[in-house]
PDB file of C-alpha atoms in Angstrom:
ATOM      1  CA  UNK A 186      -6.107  23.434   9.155  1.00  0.00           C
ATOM      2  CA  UNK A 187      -8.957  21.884   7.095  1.00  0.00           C
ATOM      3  CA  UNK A 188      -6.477  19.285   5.532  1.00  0.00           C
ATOM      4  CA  UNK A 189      -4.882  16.224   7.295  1.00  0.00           C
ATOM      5  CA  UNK A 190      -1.439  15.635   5.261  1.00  0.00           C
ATOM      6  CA  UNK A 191      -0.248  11.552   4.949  1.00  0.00           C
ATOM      7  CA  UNK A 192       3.055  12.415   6.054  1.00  0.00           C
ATOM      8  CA  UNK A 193       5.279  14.168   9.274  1.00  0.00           C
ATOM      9  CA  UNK A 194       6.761  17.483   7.953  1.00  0.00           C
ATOM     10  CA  UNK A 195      10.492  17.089   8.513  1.00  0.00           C
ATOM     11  CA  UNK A 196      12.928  19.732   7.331  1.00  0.00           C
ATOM     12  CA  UNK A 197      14.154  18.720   3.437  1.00  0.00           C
ATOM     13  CA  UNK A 198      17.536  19.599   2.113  1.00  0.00           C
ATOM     14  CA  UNK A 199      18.439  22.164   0.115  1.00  0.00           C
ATOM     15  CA  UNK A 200      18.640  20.324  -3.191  1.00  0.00           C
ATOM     16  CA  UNK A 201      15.153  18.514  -2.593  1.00  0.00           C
ATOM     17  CA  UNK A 202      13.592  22.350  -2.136  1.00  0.00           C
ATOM     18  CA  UNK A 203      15.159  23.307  -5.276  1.00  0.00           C
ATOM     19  CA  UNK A 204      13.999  20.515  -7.343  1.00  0.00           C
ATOM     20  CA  UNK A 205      10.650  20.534  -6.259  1.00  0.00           C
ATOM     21  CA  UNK A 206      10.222  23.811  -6.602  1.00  0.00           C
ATOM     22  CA  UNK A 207      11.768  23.355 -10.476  1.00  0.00           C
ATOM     23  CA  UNK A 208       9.244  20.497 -10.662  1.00  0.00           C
ATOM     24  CA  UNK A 209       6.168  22.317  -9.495  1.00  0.00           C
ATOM     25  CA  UNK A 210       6.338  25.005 -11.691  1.00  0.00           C
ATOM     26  CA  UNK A 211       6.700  22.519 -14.977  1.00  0.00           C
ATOM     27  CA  UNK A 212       4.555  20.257 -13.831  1.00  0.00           C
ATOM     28  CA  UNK A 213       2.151  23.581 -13.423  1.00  0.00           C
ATOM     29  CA  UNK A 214       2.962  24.646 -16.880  1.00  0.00           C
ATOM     30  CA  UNK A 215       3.289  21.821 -18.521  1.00  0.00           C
ATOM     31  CA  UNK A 216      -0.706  20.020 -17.562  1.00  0.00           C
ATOM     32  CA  UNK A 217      -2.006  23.643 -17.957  1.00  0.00           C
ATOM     33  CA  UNK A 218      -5.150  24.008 -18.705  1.00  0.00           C
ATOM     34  CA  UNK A 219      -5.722  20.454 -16.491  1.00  0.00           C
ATOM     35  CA  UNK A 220      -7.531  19.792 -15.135  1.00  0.00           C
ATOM     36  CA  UNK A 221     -10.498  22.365 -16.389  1.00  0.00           C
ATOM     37  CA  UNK A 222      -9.217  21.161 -20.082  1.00  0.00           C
ATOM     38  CA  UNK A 223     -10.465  17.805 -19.806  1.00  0.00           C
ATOM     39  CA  UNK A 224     -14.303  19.223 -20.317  1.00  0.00           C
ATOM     40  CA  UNK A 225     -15.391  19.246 -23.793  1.00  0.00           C
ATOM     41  CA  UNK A 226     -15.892  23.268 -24.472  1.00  0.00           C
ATOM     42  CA  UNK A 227     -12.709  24.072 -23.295  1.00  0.00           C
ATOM     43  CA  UNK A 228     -10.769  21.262 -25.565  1.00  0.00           C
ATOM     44  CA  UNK A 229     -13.096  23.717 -28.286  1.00  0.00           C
ATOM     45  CA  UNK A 230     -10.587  26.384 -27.666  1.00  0.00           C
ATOM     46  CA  UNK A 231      -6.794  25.839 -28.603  1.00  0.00           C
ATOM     47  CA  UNK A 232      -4.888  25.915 -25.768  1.00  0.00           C
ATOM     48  CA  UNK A 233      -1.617  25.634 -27.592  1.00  0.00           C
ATOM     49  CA  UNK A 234      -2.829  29.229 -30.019  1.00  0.00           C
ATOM     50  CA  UNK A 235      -2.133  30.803 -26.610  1.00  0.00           C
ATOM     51  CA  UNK A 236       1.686  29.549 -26.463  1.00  0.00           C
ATOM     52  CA  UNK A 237       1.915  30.160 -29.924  1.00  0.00           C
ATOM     53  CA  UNK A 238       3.523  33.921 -30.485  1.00  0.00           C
ATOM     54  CA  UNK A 239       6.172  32.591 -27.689  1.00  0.00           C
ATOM     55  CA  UNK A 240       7.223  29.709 -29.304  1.00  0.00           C
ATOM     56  CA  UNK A 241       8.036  30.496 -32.734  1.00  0.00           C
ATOM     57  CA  UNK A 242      10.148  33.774 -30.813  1.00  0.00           C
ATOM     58  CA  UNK A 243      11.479  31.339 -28.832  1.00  0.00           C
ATOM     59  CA  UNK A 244      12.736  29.470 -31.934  1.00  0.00           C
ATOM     60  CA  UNK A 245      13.465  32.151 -34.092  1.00  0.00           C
ATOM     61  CA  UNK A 246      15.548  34.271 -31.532  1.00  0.00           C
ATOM     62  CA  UNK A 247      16.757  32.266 -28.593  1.00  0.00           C
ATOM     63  CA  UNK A 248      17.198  29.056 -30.258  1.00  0.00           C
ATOM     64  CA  UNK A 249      18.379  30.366 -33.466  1.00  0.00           C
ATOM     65  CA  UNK A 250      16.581  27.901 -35.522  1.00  0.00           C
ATOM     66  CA  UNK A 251      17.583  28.033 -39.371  1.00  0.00           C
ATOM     67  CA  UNK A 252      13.934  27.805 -40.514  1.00  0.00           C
ATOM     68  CA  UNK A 253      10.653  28.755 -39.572  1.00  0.00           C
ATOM     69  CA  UNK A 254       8.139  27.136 -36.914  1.00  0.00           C
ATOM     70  CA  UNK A 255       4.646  26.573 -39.359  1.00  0.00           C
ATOM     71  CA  UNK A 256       3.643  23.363 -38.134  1.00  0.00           C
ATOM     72  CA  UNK A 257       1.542  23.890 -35.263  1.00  0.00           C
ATOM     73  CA  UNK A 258       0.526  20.960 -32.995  1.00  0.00           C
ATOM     74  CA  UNK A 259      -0.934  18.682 -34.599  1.00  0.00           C
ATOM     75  CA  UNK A 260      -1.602  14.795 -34.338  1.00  0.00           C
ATOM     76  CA  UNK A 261       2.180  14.367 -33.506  1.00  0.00           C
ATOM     77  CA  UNK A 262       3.490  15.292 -30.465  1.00  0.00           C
ATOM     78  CA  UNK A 263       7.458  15.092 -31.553  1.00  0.00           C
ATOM     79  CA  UNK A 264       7.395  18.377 -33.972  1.00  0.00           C
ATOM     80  CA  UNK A 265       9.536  21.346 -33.212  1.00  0.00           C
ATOM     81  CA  UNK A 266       7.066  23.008 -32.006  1.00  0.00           C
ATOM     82  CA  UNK A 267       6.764  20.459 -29.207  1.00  0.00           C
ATOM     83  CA  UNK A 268      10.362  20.428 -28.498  1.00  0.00           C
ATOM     84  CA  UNK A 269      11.066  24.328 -28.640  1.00  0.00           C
ATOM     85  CA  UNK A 270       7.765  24.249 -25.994  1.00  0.00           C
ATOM     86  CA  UNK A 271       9.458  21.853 -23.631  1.00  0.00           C
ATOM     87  CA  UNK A 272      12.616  23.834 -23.872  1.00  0.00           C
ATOM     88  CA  UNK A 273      10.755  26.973 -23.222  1.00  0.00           C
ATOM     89  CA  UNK A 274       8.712  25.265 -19.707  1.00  0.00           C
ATOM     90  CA  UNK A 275      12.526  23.895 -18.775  1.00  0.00           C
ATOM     91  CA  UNK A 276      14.163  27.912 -19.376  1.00  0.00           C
ATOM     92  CA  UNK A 277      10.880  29.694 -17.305  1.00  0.00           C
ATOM     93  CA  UNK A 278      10.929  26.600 -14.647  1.00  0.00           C
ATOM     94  CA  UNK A 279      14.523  27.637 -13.917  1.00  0.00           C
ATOM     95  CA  UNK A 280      13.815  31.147 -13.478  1.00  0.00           C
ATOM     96  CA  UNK A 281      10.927  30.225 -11.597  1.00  0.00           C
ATOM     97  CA  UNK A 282      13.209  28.146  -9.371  1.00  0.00           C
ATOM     98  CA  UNK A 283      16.074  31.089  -8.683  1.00  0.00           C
ATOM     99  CA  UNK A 284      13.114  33.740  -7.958  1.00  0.00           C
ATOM    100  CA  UNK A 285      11.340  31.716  -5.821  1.00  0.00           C
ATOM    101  CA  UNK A 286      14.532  30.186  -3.769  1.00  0.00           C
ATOM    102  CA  UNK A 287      15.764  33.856  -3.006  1.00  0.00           C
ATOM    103  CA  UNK A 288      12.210  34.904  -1.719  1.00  0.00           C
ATOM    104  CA  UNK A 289      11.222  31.817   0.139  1.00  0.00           C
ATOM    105  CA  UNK A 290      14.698  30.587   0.913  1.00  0.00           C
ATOM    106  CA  UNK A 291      13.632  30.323   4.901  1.00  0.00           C
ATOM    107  CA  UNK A 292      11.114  27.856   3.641  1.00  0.00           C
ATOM    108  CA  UNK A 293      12.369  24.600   5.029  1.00  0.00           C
ATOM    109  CA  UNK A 294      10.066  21.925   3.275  1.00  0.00           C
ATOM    110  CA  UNK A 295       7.184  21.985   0.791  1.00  0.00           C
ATOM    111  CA  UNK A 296       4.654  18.719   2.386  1.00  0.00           C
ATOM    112  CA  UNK A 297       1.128  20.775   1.781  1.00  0.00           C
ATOM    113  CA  UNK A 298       2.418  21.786  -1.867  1.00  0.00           C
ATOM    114  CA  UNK A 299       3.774  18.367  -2.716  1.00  0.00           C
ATOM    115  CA  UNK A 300       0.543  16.641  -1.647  1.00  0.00           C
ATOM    116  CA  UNK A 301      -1.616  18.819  -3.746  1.00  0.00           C
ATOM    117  CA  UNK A 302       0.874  18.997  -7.291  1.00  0.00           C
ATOM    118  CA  UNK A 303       0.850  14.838  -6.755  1.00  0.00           C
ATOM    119  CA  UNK A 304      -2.906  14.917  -6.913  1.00  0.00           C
ATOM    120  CA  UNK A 305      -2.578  17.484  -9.827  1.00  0.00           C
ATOM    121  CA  UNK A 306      -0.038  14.972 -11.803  1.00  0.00           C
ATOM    122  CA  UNK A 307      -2.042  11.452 -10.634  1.00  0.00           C
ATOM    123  CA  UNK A 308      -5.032  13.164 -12.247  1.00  0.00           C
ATOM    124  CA  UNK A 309      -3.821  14.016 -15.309  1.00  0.00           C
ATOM    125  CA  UNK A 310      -1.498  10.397 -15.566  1.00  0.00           C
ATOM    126  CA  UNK A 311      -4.973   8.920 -14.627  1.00  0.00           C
ATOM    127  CA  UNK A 312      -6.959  10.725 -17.501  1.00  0.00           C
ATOM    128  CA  UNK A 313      -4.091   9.711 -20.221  1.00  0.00           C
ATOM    129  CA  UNK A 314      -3.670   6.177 -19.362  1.00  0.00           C
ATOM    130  CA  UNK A 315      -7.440   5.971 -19.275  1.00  0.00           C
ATOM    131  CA  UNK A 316      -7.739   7.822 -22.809  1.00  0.00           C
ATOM    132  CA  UNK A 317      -5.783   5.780 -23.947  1.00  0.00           C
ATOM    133  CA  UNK A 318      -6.916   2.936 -22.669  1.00  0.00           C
ATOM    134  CA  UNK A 319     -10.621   2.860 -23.778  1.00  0.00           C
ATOM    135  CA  UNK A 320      -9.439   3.620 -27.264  1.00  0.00           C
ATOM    136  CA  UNK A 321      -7.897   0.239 -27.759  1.00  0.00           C
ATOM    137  CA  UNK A 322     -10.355  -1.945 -25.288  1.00  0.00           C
ATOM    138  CA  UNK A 323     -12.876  -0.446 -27.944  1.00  0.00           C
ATOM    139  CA  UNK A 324      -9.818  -0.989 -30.386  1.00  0.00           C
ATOM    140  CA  UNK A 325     -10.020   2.462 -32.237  1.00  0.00           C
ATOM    141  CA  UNK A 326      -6.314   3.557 -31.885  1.00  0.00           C
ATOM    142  CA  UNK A 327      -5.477   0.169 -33.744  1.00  0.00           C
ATOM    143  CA  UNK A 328      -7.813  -0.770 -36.474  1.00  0.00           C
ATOM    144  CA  UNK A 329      -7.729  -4.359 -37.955  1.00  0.00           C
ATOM    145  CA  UNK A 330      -5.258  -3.993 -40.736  1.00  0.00           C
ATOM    146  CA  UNK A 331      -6.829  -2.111 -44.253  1.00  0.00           C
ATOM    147  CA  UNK A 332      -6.666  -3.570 -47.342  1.00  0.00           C
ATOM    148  CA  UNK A 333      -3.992  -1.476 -48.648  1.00  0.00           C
ATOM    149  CA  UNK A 334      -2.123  -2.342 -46.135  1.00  0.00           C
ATOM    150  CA  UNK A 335      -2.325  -6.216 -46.326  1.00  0.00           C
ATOM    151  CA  UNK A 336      -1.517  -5.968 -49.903  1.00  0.00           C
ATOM    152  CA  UNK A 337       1.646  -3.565 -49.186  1.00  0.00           C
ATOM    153  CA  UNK A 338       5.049  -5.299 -48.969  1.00  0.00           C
ATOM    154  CA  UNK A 339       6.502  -5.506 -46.314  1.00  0.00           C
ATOM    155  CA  UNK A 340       9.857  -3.673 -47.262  1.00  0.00           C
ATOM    156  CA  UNK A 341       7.569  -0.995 -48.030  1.00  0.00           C
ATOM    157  CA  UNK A 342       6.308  -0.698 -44.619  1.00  0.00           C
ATOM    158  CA  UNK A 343       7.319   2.574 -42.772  1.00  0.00           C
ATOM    159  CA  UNK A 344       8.823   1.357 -38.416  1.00  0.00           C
ATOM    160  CA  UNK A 345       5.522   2.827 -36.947  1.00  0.00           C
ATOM    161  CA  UNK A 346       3.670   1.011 -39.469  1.00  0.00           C
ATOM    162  CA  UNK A 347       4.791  -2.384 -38.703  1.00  0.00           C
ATOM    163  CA  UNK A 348       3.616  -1.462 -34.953  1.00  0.00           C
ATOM    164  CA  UNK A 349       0.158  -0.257 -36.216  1.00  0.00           C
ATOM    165  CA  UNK A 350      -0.443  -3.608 -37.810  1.00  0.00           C
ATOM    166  CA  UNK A 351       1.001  -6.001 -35.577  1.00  0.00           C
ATOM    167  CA  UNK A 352      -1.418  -4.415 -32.796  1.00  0.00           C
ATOM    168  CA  UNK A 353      -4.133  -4.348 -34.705  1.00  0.00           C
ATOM    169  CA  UNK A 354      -4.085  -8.021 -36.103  1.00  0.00           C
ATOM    170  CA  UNK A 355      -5.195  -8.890 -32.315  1.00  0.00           C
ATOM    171  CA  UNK A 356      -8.364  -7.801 -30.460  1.00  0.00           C
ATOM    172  CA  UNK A 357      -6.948  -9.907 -27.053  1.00  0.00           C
ATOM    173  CA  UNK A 358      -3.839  -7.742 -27.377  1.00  0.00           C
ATOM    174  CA  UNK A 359      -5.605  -4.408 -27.743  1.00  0.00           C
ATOM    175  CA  UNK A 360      -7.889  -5.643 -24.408  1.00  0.00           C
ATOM    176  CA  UNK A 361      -5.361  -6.689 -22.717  1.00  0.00           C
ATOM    177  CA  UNK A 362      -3.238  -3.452 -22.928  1.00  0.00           C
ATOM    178  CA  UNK A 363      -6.170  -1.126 -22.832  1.00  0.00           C
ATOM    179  CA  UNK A 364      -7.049  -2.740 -19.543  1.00  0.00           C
ATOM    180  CA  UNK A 365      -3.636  -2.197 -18.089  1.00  0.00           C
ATOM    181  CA  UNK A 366      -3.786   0.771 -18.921  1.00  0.00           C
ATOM    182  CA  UNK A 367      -6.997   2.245 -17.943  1.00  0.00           C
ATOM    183  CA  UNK A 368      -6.758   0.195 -14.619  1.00  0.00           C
ATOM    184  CA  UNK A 369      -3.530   2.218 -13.580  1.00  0.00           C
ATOM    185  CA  UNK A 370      -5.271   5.553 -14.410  1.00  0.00           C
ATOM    186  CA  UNK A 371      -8.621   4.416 -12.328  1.00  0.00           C
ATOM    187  CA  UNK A 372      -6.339   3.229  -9.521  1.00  0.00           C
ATOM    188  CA  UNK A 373      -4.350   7.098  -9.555  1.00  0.00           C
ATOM    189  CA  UNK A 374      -7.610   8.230  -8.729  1.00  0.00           C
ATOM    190  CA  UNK A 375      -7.329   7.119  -4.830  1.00  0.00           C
ATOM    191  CA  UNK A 376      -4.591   7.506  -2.497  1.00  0.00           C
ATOM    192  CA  UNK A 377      -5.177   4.054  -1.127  1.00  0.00           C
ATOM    193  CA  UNK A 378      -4.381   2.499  -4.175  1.00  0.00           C
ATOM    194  CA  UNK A 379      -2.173   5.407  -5.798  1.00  0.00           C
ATOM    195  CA  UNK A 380       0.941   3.802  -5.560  1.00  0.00           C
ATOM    196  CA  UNK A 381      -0.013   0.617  -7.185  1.00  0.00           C
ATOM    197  CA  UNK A 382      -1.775   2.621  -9.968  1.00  0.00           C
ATOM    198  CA  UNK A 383       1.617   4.589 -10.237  1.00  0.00           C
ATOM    199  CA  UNK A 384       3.800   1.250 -10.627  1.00  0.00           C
ATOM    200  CA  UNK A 385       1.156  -0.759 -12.990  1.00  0.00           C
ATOM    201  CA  UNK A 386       1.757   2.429 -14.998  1.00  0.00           C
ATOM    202  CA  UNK A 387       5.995   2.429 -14.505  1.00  0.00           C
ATOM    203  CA  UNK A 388       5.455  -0.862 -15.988  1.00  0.00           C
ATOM    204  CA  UNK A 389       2.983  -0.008 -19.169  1.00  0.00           C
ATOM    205  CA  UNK A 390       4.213   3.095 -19.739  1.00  0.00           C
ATOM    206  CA  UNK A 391       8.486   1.819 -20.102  1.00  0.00           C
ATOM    207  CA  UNK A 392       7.080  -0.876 -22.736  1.00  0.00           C
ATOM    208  CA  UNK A 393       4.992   2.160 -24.893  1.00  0.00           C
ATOM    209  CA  UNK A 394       7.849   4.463 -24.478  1.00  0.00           C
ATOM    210  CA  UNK A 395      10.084   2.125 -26.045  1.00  0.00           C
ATOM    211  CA  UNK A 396       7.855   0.903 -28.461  1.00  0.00           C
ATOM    212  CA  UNK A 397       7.982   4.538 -29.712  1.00  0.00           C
ATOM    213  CA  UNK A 398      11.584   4.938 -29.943  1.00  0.00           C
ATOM    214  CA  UNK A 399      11.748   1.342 -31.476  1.00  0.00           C
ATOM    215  CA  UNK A 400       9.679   2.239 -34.134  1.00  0.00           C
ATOM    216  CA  UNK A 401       9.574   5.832 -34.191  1.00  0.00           C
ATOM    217  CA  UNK A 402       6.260   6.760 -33.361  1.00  0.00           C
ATOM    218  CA  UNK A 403       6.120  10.554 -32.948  1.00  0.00           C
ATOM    219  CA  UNK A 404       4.778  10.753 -29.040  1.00  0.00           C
ATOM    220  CA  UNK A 405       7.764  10.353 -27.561  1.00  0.00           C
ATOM    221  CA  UNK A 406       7.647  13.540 -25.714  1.00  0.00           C
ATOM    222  CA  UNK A 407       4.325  12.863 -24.205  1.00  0.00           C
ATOM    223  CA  UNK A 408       5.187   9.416 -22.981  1.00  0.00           C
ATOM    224  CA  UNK A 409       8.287   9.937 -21.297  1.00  0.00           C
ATOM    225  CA  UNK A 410       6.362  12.759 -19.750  1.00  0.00           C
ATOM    226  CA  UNK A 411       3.993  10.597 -18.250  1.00  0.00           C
ATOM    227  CA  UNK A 412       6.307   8.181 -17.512  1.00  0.00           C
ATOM    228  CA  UNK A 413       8.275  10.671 -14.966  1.00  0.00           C
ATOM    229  CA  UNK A 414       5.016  11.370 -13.944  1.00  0.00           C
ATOM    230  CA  UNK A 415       4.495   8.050 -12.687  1.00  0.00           C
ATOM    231  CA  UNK A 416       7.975   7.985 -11.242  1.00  0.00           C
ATOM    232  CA  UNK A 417       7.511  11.561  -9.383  1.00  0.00           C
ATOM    233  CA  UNK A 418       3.711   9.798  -7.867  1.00  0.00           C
ATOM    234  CA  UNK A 419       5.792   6.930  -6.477  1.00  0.00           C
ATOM    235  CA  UNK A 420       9.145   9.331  -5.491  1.00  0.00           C
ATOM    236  CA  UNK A 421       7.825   9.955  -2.019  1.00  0.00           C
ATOM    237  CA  UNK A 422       7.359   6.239  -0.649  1.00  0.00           C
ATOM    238  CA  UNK A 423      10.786   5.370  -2.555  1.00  0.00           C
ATOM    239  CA  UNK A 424      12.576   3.727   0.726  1.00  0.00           C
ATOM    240  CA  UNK A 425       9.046   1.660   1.503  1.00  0.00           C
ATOM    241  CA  UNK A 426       9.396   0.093  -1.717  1.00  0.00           C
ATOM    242  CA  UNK A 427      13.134  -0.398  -1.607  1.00  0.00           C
ATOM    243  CA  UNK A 428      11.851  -1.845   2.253  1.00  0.00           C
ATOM    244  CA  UNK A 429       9.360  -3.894   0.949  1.00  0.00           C
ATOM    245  CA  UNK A 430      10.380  -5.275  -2.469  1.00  0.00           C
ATOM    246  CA  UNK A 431      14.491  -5.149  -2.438  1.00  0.00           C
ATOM    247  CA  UNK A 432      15.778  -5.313   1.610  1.00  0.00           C
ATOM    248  CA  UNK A 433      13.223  -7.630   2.805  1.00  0.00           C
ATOM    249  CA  UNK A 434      12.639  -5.190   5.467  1.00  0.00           C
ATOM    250  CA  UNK A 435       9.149  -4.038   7.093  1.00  0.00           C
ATOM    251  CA  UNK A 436       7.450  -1.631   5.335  1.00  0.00           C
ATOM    252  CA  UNK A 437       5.044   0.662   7.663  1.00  0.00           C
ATOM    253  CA  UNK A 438       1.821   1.570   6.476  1.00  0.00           C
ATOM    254  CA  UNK A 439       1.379   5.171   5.123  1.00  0.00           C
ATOM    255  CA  UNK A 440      -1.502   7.447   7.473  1.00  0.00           C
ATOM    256  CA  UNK A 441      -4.064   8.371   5.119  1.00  0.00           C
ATOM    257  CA  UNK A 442      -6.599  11.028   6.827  1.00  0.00           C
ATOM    258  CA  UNK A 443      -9.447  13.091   5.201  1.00  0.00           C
ATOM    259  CA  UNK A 444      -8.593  16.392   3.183  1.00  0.00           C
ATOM    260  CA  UNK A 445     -11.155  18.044   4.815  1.00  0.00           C
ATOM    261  CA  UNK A 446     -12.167  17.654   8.229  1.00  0.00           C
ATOM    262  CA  UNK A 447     -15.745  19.412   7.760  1.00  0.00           C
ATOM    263  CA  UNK A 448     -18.565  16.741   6.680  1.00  0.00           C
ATOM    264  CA  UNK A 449     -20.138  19.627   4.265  1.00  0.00           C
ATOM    265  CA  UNK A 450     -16.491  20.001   2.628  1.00  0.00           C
ATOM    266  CA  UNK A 451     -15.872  16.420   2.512  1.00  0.00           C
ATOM    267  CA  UNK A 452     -19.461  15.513   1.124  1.00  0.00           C
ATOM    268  CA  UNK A 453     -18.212  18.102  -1.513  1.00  0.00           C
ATOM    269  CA  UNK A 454     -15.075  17.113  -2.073  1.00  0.00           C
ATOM    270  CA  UNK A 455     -16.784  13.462  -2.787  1.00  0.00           C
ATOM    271  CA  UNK A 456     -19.493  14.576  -4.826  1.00  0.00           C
ATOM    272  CA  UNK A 457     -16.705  16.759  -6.858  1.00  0.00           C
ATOM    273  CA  UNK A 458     -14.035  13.835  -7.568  1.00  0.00           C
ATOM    274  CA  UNK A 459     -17.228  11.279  -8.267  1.00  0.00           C
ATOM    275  CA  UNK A 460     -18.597  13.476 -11.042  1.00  0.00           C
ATOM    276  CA  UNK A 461     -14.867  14.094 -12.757  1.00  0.00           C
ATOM    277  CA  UNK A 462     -14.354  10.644 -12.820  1.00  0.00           C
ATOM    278  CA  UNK A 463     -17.573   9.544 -14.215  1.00  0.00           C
ATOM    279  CA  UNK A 464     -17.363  12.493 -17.026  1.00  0.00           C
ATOM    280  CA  UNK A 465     -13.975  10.737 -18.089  1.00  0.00           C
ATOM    281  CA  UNK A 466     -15.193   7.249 -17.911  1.00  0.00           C
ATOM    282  CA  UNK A 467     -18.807   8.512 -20.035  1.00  0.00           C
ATOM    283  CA  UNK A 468     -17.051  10.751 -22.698  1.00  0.00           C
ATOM    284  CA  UNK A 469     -13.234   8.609 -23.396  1.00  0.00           C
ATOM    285  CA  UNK A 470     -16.479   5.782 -23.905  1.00  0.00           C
ATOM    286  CA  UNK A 471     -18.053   8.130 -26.134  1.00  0.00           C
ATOM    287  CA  UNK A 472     -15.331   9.209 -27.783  1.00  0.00           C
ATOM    288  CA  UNK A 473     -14.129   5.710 -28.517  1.00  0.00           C
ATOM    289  CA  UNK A 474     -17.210   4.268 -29.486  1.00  0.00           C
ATOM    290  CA  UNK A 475     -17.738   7.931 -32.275  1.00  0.00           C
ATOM    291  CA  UNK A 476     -14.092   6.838 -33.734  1.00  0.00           C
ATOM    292  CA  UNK A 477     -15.381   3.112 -34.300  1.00  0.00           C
ATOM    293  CA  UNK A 478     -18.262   3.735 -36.028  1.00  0.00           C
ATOM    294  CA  UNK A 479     -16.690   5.894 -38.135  1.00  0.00           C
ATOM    295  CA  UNK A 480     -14.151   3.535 -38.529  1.00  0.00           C
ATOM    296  CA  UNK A 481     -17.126   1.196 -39.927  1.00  0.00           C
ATOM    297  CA  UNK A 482     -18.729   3.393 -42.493  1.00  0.00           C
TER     298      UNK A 482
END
């Protein structure tokens, strides 16, 4: 084998198989086309034109919807088109799940396909948080108040845009929660320091997901996705947490070994994960520092 996993193989129940399975097949569906999608020329092509036909069937003659799916995705992320998606990655997950557990139903546990879907999900947690991250250290997702705005009453102001201007009154508060943020998503990056990435992002990512049902800002979905994200990175070290941090008990150290055992794979493999992560650090920068200046004209 060319890959050293972290952790003993040891037989996993019959409920654990089941989930995961369920798991890696949303989790498959639901980043796709991560992490290839991240690059500029594919983000050209609409991803979401492909799930299109389904949807609006799946609306229209499984969900019985009374009206007519016509707004596509769009800068919200809570529109029934989003929802009747979801719904339709739950209903294919399942069958996924029964189809799978009657052909591989000897399979006793899943350790080489868990370790590679958690670095599937910490990249893609890693490449939101830092997204949106740089866009409010460069403080483009929350503007300083606009005129209009200042002179609009306050009665008159809608729940998600009290939340827009109370962030963007303060540069230290944008800096301060950009940082969090895009320090969890550089820290997913590693496995040495995955599970503190993971937990910094537990922590950021409960306060935005209630800030968005406190004020109704329409990205639930997304959120609580990557929240369960977060929770599913840290689900495997669960009793070394509950060890470390709850029963006061000793915690032993996880065995990290090298994917590959081959210097030329390795080198590779190095060369590979250093060049994604400087593309996402160079172009959420440019990307951040395009919306400001546009902000300023």
């Amino acid at each position: 084998e060319s890959m050293e996993l972290t952790t003993q193989s040891q037989s996993w129940s019959s409920g654990k198989n089941i989930t995961f399975r369920f798991l890696f097949i949303y989790f498959i569906l639901y980043t796709f086309p991560f992490p290839i999608g991240v690059f500029s020329f594919i983000q050209d092509f609409n991803i979401a034109n492909l799930w299109n036909p389904l949807v609006i069937w799946t609306g229209k003659s499984i969900l019985k919807l009374d009206y007519e799916i016509t707004v596509m995705p769009n800068g919200s992320g809570d529109t029934t088109w989003n929802y009747v998606q979801v719904f339709m990655f739950s209903i294919l997950s399942v069958l996924g799940t029964m189809v799978w557990s009657i052909a591989d139903r000897r399979q006793l546990e899943y350790e080489k396909l868990l370790f590679w879907i958690t670095i599937l999900v910490r990249y893609y947690l890693a490449v939101a948080l830092i997204s949106y991250g740089f866009v409010k250290i460069i403080k483009t997702q929350f503007p300083f108040p606009f005129t209009n705005r200042l002179f609009q009453t306050y009665g008159e102001s809608s729940p998600m845009g009290l939340l827009w201007t109370f962030m963007g009154y303060s540069t230290a508060y944008n800096f301060f929660t950009g940082i969090c943020e895009a320090l969890a998503g550089f820290l997913l990056f590693f496995r040495y320091t995955k599970i503190l990435g993971a937990l910094l992002a537990i922590g950021v990512l409960s306060n935005i997901v209630m800030l968005n049902f406190s004020y109704d800002v329409p990205v639930k979905l997304f959120s609580m996705h990557l929240l369960f994200m977060s929770f599913f990175v840290v689900a495997p070290d669960w009793q070394r947490l509950i060890n470390f941090f709850i029963l006061n008990k000793a915690a032993a150290a996880e065995s990290i070994e090298p994917i590959f055992k081959k210097s030329k794979w390795r080198l590779a493999y190095f060369v590979g994960k250093g060049s994604f992560i400087i593309y996402v650090l160079i172009s959420n920068t440019v990307t951040a520092l395009q919306s400001q200046k546009q902000l300023a004209e």
